[in-house]
Amino acid sequence: MQSMKISTVLQWTLFLFLTLSLNGCGDDTPTASENTPRNTSGDTADFVFVAAVPPNTLDPQKMSWNHDIRTAGCLFEPLLRYKLPQMTLEPAAAESWTVSEDQLTYTFQIRSEARWSNGDPLTAQDFITAWQRAMLPDFVADYVQLMFCIRGAEDFFNWRNEQLANFKPSDSAADAWREAQVQFKKMVGLRAPSAHTLVVELARPTPYFLELCAFATFMPNHTPSLKKHISFDTTSGLLKLPASYWTDPSMLVTNGPYALKRYRFKRDLLMEQNPHWWNKASMGNRSILQKIIEMPQTALLTYQNKEADWLPDIPSSLSLAADLVASGRSDVHTAPWAGTYFYTFNCKPRLADGSVNPMADPRVRRALSMGIDRKTLVQKITRMNQPQAKSFIPPNMIPGYESPKDAGVSFDPIAAKKLLAEAGYTDPTKLKGLSILFNTGGGHEPTAQTIKAMWKKHLGVSVYLQSMEVHAFRQQLKQQNYTIARASWIGDYRDPSTFLDKYHSNNGNNDSRWVNPSYDRLLAKAQQQTNPALRMKTLAEAEALLLQEQPIAPIYHYLTLHIFDANRVTGLHPNAWNFRRLEQVQVK
């Protein structure tokens, strides 16, 4: 998600000459010893890769960005994991499980040999602790709705919200929390009848529940550590954790293949083998160094200099990506990705300054989407020929599901102008105050400049560009302090709901704040359907409604671009869903 700025054509040409001609795949890279990692006190490890941005959080219950989830898979082990390259679920922290005949009760047996990085046994309560945190409004988990398939989870979330809304500074936050704990046990279908048995009762049959159990939000927490470090905000009653909890190696206890050894903000993150992980024998390396390098040119030169083994984060929107693919290098790998690049529209009736928001009118949103020439964009700007998007869900990614493409839009300036006129903008120059917000460091500026020019040329609509660093950008989205913004969404599990739930009116990831009761009802209807074909049909109806109202303008579906020498680095297994097992990577 990082970008670059080239000041002159000469600099760019020289850079390309150097980077594309250097041989980054030599055979003289030191081989890691089976028993001794590279010198992890310095800047290397058994396996080194470059991340384009620093983690937003290492809290698995709060994360939603792909690069955070990648790191979480190293530090924490969920009940199940994906076996690669087969893409099938296999036992992880749970050695076995059973499902009741009515598909509503799942019973997991936690491995008796599973341990935390401090040697404590992993227990069923550690999963309940984590899942409860994900249900609490106190911690504002983006994926809280994933928990609502569990019996009573949504009711408890609402109950705690009301409790906090009625909390007064004179009340006792500790007493309120004790009451919440009692309510949680009464309301929520989570039980630990023994230390290593976890029983989950669902509110409804959820065909993809086991896939959820492999996702970051469902990873465990070390219960004693949480109890030790959690405190209360006495004015609001909210639970809180110190900001350093997730980044301080002396505080963070993990149950995955690795323990956090070092975290230096915007610099690097070092993970070393968890000495108590039950499956150490399967590991292909004993240490991973994640270097944070925001400029793709610098990241590429780091790889060329054999200071990194893998570059997973070069955005396909960059000219650099197209040039690397065109170079024919054997260490450049591309593949379809289960994700979509789009523009999100702020759909709230009024903007942050109180003024009327023109983007609240679906005709305006649809018109702007029609004003984007996607073919030109992917052929001449990104030059990657990504699949042009008429749907939100990428095609051919989910077995049994087909997006209603006819509900989407294509490049049609004439129809777009008619829609603008219907919305009251017979003179498109009267449509003012619009801007395209994007984060720096992701290659988004050329796309934004191009779409700005398209809207001016084809629709007569003027917008200005606004850029900021990624953390500030994300905050602006969450606060709906924008009119139009670049966005992307990568599927988390193999079901249409991983995309469509994002635009439920109450979803924490619904940055457009589009609210459509009919859409919510279709999602609720799909949740109750046990017939797989009927369920997929209902979800397609929901996506059709989303595409008709265009709270987002889908632009293209992603391609992944990875750089690694397959003769040296094995176990990465690039796949459309970006599932990773980095503990299995070996570097020769």
Phi, psi and omega in degrees: 000030182244156182232184180217161175234122180257120186282328181217155177299324181298316179298317181297315181297316179297318180299314180298319180301316183291312187285325183278342181264338179292144178267109180263013188238035183291166183263002186262018175291133181303140178271130180289135176292149180297328186253346184233118178289166172303170183293090185284357173282347178254229186245030181214174181198183179300321181226124183238130173223165184250125172260140186281339180220154177288159178301140170286322178198153171254010176278110185298332180284341182255348187280151176215352182270145187302318183290333175290316182296325177300317179289322180301325179294342176275323187270331185232145178246123178279185180297319180231159174225167175272130173278127183244144007271008185294336181063036177245151179283143178220161180300143175229254177295332174267128180276339180198167177201158175230155180233133181292162184299327180275006177064022184251344182235124178246130178241119183252137173258113180283139181301130178291336180272356181289133183226154171278168184294345175264004178097349179295146176290144173281132183235166176298328180296330179296329175284319178297318178302313182292316183292326175297317178301321180294334180275349185275129174295344180304323187256000173048060178284128179299329185258028182303328183294337176299332181284344188288354173285347178276136182305125175082354184296315181293320179297320179293318177304314180292322178298314180294322177302314180293321178300315180291325179296329181267359182290138177244148180306335179281348179283164177266118179295325180295319178294320179298321180290322176298319178295321179296322178297319178296316180296322180301314181295326179286322193265326193259137183279057176233127180220151174234083181296340172214172184301331185241020178238123178244123178249127181240121177255125182268154176283336183200156175302132182232099187303335184255019185299321180295327175294321177299324182292350176259002186264158187303319183302334184262010177285155186278164171242151175282104189304314180300322179295316179300314181298323182291322189258346179287140176224187183238146167271111188289343179272333182245342183084357183291143168288150177212153176239146176298143183302332183280352187304317186275352183240356181264111181303335180283345181254323188281122177251129186236159180241006181272193181297337186233157168247150179286122180261323184203139174224116178239112188305131180061017180235298179194169178219119183250129178238135178239156185309131173289112186296345183252006181293136188293338188242037183302329184296340182273353188284138177268350178209163181247356179203146178229130174248121178256105179275138178260109180228112189280331182270121181301326179298316180293321178299316181295318179295326176299317178293315181300326180276009178063030176260003176208150182258344188208133173242102181262353193241026175281114185297137178290351177280350182276147173300328179303320181298313180298321181291323178295317179296317181294337183292339181077015181296138182287344180266007177259122186237128175236153179197157174300151182229141182280064182206162183226136174264129184209170171254132178259140180252135174287114186261004180294147183301326181231150179279175184300331180274003178093353181283158179295136183263111179296337181285352177290344180271118182299336178293323179291317180297315181295322179296315180296321178296322178293340182275005180260119177272089186294325181299312178298321183298312184280339180271324188247339182258300176283329180059022179256353181053044175299151177300126178293138188258122167251347180239166176278317181275125179299142182289151172063027180256333185238114181304131177087000182239138176226125181289147177279077187300330183295341178282342180281190183236156173240173179295114183206081184300325182295311178296326180296317180295325177296319178296319178297320179295319178298329180277000178102007181248065175297331171253100185301340180293344179282348177278095189242171174080015182265144176218155173256114179265133177212157179271144175289159175081023179225007181072022186273343185295316179300321177295315180297317179298320181293315180292323174302315180293322179298314181295323178292315184288314189268333184243343184077017181260129180258136174226160174243163184257143179223122181236152177201165182293161197298322182291318177295321178301313181297322180294321178298320178297312183298329181267003183054039179264062182195169171251312179225139181214150175289150181205167175205157177215128178248130180298143182259332179210162192272073176203146181303333182298336180296336173264309192290327180297337180304329185253018165297145187300334182257007185284136180295342179266003180280078185288344179277342186055038171286128180236121178219105182303326179294322177296314179300320181294323178295319177297320179294321179298317180297326180296332183268350184276130178262344177281116185302318182294317179294323178298314179297323178296317179295320178294325176294325175296320178296315179296324178300318178295319177300316182288329178292320182272343174050055168294346174228153174247097177300136184246303174208159175267144189288153162242142173273149175227116178238145175240116174197152179272107183296343176282340181254323187247117180239156176097003180283320176048066176307137180211162187297336183259002176060028175289136185233146169228073188294340178290345180266357181287136175239139177243121182280000000 
